[in-house]
CSV table of C-alpha atoms in Angstrom, one decimal:
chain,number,residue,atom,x,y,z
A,1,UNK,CA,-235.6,-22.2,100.4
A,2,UNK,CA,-232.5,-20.1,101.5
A,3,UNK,CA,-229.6,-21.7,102.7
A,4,UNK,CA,-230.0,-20.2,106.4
A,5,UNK,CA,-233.6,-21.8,106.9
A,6,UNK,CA,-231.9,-24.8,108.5
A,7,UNK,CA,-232.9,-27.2,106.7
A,8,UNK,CA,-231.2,-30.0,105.5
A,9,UNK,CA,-231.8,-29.6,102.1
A,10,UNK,CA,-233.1,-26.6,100.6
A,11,UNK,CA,-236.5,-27.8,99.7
A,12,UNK,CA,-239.5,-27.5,100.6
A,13,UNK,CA,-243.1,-29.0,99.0
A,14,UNK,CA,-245.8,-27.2,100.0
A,15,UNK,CA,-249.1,-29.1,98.7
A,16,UNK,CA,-252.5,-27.0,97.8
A,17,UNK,CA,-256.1,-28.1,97.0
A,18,UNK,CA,-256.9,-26.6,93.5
A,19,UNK,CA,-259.3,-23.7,95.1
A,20,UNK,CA,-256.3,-21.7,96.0
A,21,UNK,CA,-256.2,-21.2,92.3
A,22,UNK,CA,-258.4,-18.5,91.0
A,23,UNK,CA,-260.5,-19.0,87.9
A,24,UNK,CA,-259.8,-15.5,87.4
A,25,UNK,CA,-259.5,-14.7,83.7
A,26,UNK,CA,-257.7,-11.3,82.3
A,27,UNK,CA,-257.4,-10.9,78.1
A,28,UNK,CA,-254.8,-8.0,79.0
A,29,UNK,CA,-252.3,-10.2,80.8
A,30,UNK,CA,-253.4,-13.9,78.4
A,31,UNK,CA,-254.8,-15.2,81.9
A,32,UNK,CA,-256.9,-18.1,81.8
A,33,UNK,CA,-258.8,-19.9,84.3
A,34,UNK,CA,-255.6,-18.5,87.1
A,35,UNK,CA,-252.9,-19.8,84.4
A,36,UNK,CA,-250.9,-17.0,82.9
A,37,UNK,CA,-249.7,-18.0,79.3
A,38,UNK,CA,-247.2,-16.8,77.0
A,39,UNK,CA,-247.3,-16.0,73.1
A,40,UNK,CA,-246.7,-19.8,72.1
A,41,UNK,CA,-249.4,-21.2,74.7
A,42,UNK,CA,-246.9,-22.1,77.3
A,43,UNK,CA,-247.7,-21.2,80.9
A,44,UNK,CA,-245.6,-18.8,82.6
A,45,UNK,CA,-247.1,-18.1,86.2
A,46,UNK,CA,-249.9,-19.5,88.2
A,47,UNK,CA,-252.1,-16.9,90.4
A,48,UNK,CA,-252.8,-18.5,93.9
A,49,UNK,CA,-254.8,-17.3,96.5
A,50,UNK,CA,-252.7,-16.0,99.8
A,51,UNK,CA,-255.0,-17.7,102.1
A,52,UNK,CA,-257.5,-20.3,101.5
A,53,UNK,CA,-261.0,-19.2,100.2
A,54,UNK,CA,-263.2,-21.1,103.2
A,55,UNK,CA,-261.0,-19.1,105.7
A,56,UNK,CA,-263.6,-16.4,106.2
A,57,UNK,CA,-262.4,-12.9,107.3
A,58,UNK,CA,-259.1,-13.6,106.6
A,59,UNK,CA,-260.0,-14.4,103.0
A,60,UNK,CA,-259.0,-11.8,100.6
A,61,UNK,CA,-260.7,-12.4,96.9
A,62,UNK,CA,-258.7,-10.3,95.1
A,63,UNK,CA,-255.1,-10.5,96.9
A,64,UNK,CA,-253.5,-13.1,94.6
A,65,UNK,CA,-249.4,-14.2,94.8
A,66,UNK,CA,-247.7,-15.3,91.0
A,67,UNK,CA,-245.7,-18.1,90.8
A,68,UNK,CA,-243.6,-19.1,88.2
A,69,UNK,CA,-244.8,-21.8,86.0
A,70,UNK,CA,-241.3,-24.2,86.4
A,71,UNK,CA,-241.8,-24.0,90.5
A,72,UNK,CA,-245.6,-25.4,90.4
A,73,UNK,CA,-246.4,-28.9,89.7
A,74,UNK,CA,-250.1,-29.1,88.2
A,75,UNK,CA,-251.4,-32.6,89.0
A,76,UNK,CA,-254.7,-33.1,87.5
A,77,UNK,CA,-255.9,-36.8,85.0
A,78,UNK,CA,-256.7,-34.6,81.4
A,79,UNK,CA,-259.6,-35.7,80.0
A,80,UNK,CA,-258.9,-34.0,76.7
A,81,UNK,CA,-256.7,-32.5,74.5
A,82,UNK,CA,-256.2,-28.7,75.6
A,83,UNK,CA,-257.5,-29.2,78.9
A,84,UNK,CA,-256.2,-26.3,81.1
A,85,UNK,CA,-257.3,-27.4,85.0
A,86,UNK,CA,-258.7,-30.9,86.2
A,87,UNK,CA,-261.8,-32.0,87.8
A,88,UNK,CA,-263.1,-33.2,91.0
A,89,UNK,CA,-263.3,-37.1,90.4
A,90,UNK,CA,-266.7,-36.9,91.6
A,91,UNK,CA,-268.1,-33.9,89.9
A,92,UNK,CA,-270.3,-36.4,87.6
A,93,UNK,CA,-271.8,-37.6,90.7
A,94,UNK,CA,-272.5,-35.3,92.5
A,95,UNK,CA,-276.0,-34.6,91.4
A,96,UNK,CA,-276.8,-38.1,92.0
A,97,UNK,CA,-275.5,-38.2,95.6
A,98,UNK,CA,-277.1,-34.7,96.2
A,99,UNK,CA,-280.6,-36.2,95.2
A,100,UNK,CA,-279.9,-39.6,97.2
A,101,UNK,CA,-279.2,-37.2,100.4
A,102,UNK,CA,-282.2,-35.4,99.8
A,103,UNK,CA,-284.0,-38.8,99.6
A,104,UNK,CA,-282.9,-40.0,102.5
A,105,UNK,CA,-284.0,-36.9,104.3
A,106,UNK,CA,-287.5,-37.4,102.9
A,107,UNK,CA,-287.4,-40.6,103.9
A,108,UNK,CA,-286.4,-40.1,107.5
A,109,UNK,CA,-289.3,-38.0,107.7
A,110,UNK,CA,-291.9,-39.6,106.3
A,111,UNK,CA,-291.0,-42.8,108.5
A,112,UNK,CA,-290.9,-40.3,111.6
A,113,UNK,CA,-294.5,-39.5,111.1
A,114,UNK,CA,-295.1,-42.9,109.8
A,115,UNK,CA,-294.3,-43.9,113.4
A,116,UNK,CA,-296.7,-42.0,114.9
A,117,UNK,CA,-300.9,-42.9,114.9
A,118,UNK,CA,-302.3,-39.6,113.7
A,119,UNK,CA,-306.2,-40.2,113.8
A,120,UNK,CA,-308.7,-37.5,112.0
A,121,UNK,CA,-312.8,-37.2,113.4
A,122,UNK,CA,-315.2,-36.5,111.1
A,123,UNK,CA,-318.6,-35.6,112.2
A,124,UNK,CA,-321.2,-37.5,111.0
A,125,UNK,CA,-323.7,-36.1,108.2
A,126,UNK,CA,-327.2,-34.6,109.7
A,127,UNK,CA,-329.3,-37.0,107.4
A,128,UNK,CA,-330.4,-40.3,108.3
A,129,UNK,CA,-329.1,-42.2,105.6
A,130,UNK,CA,-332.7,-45.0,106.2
A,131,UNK,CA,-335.1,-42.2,105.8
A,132,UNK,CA,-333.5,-39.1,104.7
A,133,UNK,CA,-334.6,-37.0,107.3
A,134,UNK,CA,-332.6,-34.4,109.0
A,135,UNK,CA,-331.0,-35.4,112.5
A,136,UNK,CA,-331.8,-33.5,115.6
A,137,UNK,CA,-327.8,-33.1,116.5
A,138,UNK,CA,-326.8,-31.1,119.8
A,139,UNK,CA,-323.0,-29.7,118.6
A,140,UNK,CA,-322.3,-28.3,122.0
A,141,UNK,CA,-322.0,-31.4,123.9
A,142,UNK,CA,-320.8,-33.4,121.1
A,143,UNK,CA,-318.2,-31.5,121.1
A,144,UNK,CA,-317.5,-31.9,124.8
A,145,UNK,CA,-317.8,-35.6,124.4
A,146,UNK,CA,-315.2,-35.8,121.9
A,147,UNK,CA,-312.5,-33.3,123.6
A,148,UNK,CA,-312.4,-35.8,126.7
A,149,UNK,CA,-312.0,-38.8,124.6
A,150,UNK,CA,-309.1,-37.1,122.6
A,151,UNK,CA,-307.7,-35.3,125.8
A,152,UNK,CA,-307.6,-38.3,127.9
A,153,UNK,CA,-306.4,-41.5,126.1
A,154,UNK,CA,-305.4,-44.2,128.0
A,155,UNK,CA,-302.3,-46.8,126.7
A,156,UNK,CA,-304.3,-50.3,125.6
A,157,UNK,CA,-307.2,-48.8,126.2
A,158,UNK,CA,-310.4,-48.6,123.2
A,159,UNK,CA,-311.9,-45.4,122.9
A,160,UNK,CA,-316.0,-45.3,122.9
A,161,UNK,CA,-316.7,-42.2,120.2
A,162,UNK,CA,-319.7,-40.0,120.6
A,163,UNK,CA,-322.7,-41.0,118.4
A,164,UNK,CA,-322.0,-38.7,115.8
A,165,UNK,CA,-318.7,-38.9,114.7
A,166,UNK,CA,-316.5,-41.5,112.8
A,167,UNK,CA,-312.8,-41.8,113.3
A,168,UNK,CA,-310.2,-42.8,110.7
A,169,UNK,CA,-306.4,-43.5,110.8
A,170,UNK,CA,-303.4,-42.0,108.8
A,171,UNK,CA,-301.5,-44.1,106.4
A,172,UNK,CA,-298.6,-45.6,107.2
A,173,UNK,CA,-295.5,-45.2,104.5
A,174,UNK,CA,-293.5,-48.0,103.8
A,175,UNK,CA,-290.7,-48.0,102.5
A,176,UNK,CA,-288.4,-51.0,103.4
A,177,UNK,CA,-289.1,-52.9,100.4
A,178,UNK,CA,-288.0,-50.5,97.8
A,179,UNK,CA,-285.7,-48.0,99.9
A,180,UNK,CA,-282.3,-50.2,99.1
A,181,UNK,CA,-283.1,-51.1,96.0
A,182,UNK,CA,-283.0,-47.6,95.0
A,183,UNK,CA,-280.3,-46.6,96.8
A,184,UNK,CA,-277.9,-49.3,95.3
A,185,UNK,CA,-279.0,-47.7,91.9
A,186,UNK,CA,-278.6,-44.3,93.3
A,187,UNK,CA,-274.6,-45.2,94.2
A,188,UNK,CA,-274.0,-47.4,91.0
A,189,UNK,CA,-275.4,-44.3,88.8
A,190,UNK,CA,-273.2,-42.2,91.1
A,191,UNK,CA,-269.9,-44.8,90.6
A,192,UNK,CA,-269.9,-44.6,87.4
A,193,UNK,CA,-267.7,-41.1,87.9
A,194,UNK,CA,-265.7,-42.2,89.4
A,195,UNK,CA,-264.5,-45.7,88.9
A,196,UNK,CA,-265.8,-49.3,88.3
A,197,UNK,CA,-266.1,-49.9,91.8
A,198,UNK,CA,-269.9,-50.9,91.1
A,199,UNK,CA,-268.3,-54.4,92.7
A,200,UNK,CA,-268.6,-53.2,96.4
A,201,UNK,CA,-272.0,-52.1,95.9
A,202,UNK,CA,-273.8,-55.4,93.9
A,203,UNK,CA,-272.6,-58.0,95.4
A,204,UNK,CA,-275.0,-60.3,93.3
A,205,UNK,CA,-273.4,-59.8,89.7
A,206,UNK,CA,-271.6,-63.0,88.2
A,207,UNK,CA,-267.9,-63.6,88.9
A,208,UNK,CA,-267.0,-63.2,85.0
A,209,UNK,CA,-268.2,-59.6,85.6
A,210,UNK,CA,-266.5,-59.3,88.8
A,211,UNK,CA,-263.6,-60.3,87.6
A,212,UNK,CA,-263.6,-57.9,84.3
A,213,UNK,CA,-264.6,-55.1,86.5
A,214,UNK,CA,-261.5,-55.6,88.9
A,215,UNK,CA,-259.3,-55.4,85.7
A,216,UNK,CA,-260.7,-52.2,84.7
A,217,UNK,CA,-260.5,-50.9,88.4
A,218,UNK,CA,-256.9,-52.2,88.1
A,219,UNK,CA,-256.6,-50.6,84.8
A,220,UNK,CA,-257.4,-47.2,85.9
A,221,UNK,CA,-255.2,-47.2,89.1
A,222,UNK,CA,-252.2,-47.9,87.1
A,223,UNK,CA,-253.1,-45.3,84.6
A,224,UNK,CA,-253.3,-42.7,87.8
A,225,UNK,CA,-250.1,-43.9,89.6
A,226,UNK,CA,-248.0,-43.5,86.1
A,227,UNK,CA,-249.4,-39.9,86.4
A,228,UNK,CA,-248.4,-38.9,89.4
A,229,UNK,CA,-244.6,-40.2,88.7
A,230,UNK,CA,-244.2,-38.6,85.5
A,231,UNK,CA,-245.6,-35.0,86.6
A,232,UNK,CA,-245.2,-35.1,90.5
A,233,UNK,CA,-242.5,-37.6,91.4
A,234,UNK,CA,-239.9,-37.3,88.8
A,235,UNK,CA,-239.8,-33.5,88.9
A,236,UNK,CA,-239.6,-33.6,92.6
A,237,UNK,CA,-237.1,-35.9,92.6
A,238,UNK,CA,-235.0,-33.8,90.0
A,239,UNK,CA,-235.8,-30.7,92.2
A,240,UNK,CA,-234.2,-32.7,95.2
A,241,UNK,CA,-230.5,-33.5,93.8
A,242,UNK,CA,-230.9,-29.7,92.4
A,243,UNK,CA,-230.7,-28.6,95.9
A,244,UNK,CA,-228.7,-31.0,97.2
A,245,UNK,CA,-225.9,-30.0,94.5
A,246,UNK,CA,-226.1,-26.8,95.2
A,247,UNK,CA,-226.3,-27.0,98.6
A,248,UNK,CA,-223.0,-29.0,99.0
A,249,UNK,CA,-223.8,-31.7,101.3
A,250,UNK,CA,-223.0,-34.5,99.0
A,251,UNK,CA,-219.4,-34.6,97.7
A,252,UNK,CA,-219.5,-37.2,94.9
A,253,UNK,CA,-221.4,-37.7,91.7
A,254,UNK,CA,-225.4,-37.1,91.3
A,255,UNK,CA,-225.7,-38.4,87.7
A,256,UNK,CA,-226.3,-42.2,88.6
A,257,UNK,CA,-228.9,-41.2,91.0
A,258,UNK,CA,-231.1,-38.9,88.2
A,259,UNK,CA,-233.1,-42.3,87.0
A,260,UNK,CA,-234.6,-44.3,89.2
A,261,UNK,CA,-237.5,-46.8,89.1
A,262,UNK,CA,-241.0,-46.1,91.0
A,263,UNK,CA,-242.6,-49.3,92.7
A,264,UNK,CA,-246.0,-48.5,93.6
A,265,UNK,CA,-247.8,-50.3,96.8
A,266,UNK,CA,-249.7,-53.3,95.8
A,267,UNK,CA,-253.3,-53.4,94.9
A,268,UNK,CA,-255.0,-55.7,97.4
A,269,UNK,CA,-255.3,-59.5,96.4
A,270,UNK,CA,-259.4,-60.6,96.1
A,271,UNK,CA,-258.8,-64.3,95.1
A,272,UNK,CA,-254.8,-64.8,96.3
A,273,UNK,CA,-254.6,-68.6,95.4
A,274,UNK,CA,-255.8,-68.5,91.5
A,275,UNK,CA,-253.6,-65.0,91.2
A,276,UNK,CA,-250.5,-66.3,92.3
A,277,UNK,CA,-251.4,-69.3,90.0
A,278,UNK,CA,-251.6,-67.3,87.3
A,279,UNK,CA,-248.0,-65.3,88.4
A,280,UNK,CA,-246.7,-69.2,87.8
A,281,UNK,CA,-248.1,-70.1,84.4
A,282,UNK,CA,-247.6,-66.1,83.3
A,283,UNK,CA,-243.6,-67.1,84.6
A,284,UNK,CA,-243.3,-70.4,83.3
A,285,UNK,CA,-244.7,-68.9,79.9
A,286,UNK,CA,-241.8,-66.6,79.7
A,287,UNK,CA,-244.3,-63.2,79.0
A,288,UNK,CA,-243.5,-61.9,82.3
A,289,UNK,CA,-240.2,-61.7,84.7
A,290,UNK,CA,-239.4,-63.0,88.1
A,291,UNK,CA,-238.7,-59.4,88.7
A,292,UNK,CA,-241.9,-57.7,87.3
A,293,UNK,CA,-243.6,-60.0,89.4
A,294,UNK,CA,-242.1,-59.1,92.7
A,295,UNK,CA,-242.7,-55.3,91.9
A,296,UNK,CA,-246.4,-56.1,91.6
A,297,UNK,CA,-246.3,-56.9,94.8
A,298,UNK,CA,-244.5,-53.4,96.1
A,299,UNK,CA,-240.9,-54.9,96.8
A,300,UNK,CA,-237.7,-54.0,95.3
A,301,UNK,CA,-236.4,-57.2,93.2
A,302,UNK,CA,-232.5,-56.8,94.4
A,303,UNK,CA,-233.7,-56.7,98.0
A,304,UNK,CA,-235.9,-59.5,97.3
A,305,UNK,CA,-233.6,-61.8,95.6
A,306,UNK,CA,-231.0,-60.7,98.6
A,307,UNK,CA,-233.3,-62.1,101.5
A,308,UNK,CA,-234.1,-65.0,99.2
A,309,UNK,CA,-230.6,-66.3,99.0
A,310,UNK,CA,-229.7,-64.9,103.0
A,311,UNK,CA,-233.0,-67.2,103.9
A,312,UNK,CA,-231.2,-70.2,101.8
A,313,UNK,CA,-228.0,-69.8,103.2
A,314,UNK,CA,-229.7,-69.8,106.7
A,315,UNK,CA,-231.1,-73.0,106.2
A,316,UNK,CA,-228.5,-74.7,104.9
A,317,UNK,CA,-226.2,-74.1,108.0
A,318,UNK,CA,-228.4,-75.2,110.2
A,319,UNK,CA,-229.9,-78.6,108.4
A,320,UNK,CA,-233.3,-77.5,107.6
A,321,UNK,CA,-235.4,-78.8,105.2
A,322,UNK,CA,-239.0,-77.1,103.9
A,323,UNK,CA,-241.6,-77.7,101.6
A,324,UNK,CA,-240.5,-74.1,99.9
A,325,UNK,CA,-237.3,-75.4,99.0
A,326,UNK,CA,-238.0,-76.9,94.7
A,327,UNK,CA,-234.1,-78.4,95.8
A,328,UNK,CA,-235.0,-81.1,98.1
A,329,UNK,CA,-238.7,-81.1,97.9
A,330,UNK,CA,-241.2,-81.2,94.6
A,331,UNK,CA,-244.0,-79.0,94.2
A,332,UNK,CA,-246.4,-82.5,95.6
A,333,UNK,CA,-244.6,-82.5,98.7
A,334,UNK,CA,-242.6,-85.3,98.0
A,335,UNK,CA,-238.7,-85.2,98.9
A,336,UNK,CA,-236.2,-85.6,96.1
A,337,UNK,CA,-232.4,-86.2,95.9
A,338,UNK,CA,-230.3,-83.2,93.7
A,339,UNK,CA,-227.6,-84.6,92.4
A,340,UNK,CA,-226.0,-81.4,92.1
A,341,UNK,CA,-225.3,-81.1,95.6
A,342,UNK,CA,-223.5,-83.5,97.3
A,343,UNK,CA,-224.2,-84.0,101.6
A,344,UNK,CA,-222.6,-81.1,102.3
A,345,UNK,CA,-224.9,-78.7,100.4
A,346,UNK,CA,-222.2,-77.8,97.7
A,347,UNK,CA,-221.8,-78.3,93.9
A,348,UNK,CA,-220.5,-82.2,93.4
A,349,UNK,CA,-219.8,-80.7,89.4
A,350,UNK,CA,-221.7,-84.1,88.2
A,351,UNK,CA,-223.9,-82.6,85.2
């Protein structure tokens, strides 16, 4: 942005859903898919859309802006090498969940008539079935008979047909039985593009699998966050000090702020007790840190450590004595005497 915008900092993010970029291709100009790319295969300019292409009238096909390629940030999970745009996580599935919403539709129908007691009156055939003689049959006032019986039903009531015509029922359609069966294999089929979350749909699959499914899930959540630093957060971040240098509100030096360290928000905890078991015997085993530990759980370690030992202090002045504190109490609850602290709460120097 220009310095007179008012703004604080120079910057401005402006975030677009992937249809504002064409997949208009032109040999003259190397453009491919929207991407315009040089010589060497880098990309030099992306073609975007002025206004989004659900706006209606004020949709333009063909009225495109170029932006240079080191201003645009292309977010998108590559699937292979040479990959030029991503893919809507659920474009494998959406076949699936196009045919379980037409299902469903079906469905609702077919229970909606289902509901209802369609009856069908069939006239009785002229031949006496004993004797095989043809049936003197007056079709006038049959007729008659059977339009009062069907015009005027009564609720509860049984209805007496005329003598020479039968009545039969409709089928019901049921459907409860099978109907979420099928669906949970509709929605697992449909999961499968998207990630292991076949968890929240089967809830009767063995904990081994559960828990093997949750590291996958786990496994693919960290492998998305890591992209989003490296090709969203880190350049904006570098973007940032840019303007902030050049804008002059900050007198002293940038360079110690260029690297910093993400800490992504915690994946919710599904069995808390056995994982922060295992954060114990992982610790006590020496393959992980006290700190890597408190950054799984979306906290900064020095901020941590600095509330742990403000929390300590606190107690101390004022006398108190928890079950948290390994100092004067053992992991069985049972109190115990430091000797490397004398009444007072300070070091005594004994070894």
């Amino acid at each position: 942005r220009r310095h007179n915008d008012g703004l604080p900092v120079p910057l401005q993010i402006q975030v677009l859903p992937s249809e504002f970029v064409p997949l208009k291709n032109d040999d003259a100009r190397s453009i491919v898919s929207g991407v315009q790319f040089g010589n060497i295969g880098d990309r030099l300019a992306y073609l975007f859309h002025k206004t989004h292409p659900g706006d209606g009238k004020a949709f333009i096909g063909n009225d495109y802006s170029e932006v240079p390629a080191d201003r645009v940030c292309h977010i998108f999970d590559r699937k292979e090498g040479g990959q030029l745009r991503g893919e809507p996580w659920l474009v494998r599935s959406i076949i699936r969940l196009h045919e379980l919403d037409e299902f469903e539709d079906a469905e609702l129908v077919k229970a909606n008539f289902s509901a209802r007691i369609t009856s069908f009156f069939k006239r009785k055939s002229p031949v006496d079935p004993t004797s095989g003689q043809m049936l003197n049959l007056d079709e006038e006032e049959d007729e008659a008979d059977l339009a009062e019986v069907i015009e005027n039903p009564a609720a509860g009531s049984g209805m007496v047909m005329p003598d020479d015509y039968d009545v039969e029922f409709a089928p019901t359609h049921e459907t409860a039985a099978t109907f979420p069966h099928f669906v949970r294999q509709i929605l697992s089929e449909a999961c499968v593009g998207l990630a292991p979350v076949d968890l929240i749909i089967d809830r009767d699959i063995p904990e081994r699998s559960q828990q093997l499914i949750l590291a996958k899930y786990e496994r693919i959540v960290e492998q998305r966050r890591k992209m989003l630093i490296q090709r969203f957060m880190r350049p904006l971040w570098a973007a940032f000090l840019d303007a902030v240098e050049v804008s002059g509100r900050y007198n002293g030096d940038l360079s110690e702020h260029r690297r910093v360290k993400w800490t992504g928000q915690p994946l919710p905890k599904i069995r808390r007790h056995q994982e922060a078991q295992a954060d114990v015997i992982e610790l006590r085993a020496g393959t992980v840190t006290h700190a890597e530990i408190v950054e799984r759980k979306g906290q900064d370690y020095a901020e941590h450590i600095e509330r742990l030992a403000q929390e300590a202090k606190d107690r101390e002045e004022r006398g108190l004595v928890l079950t948290i504190d390994p100092r004067h109490v053992s992991n069985a609850g049972v109190s115990q005497h430091n000797d490397f602290y004398d009444e007072e709460g300070q070091d005594d120097g004994n070894p």
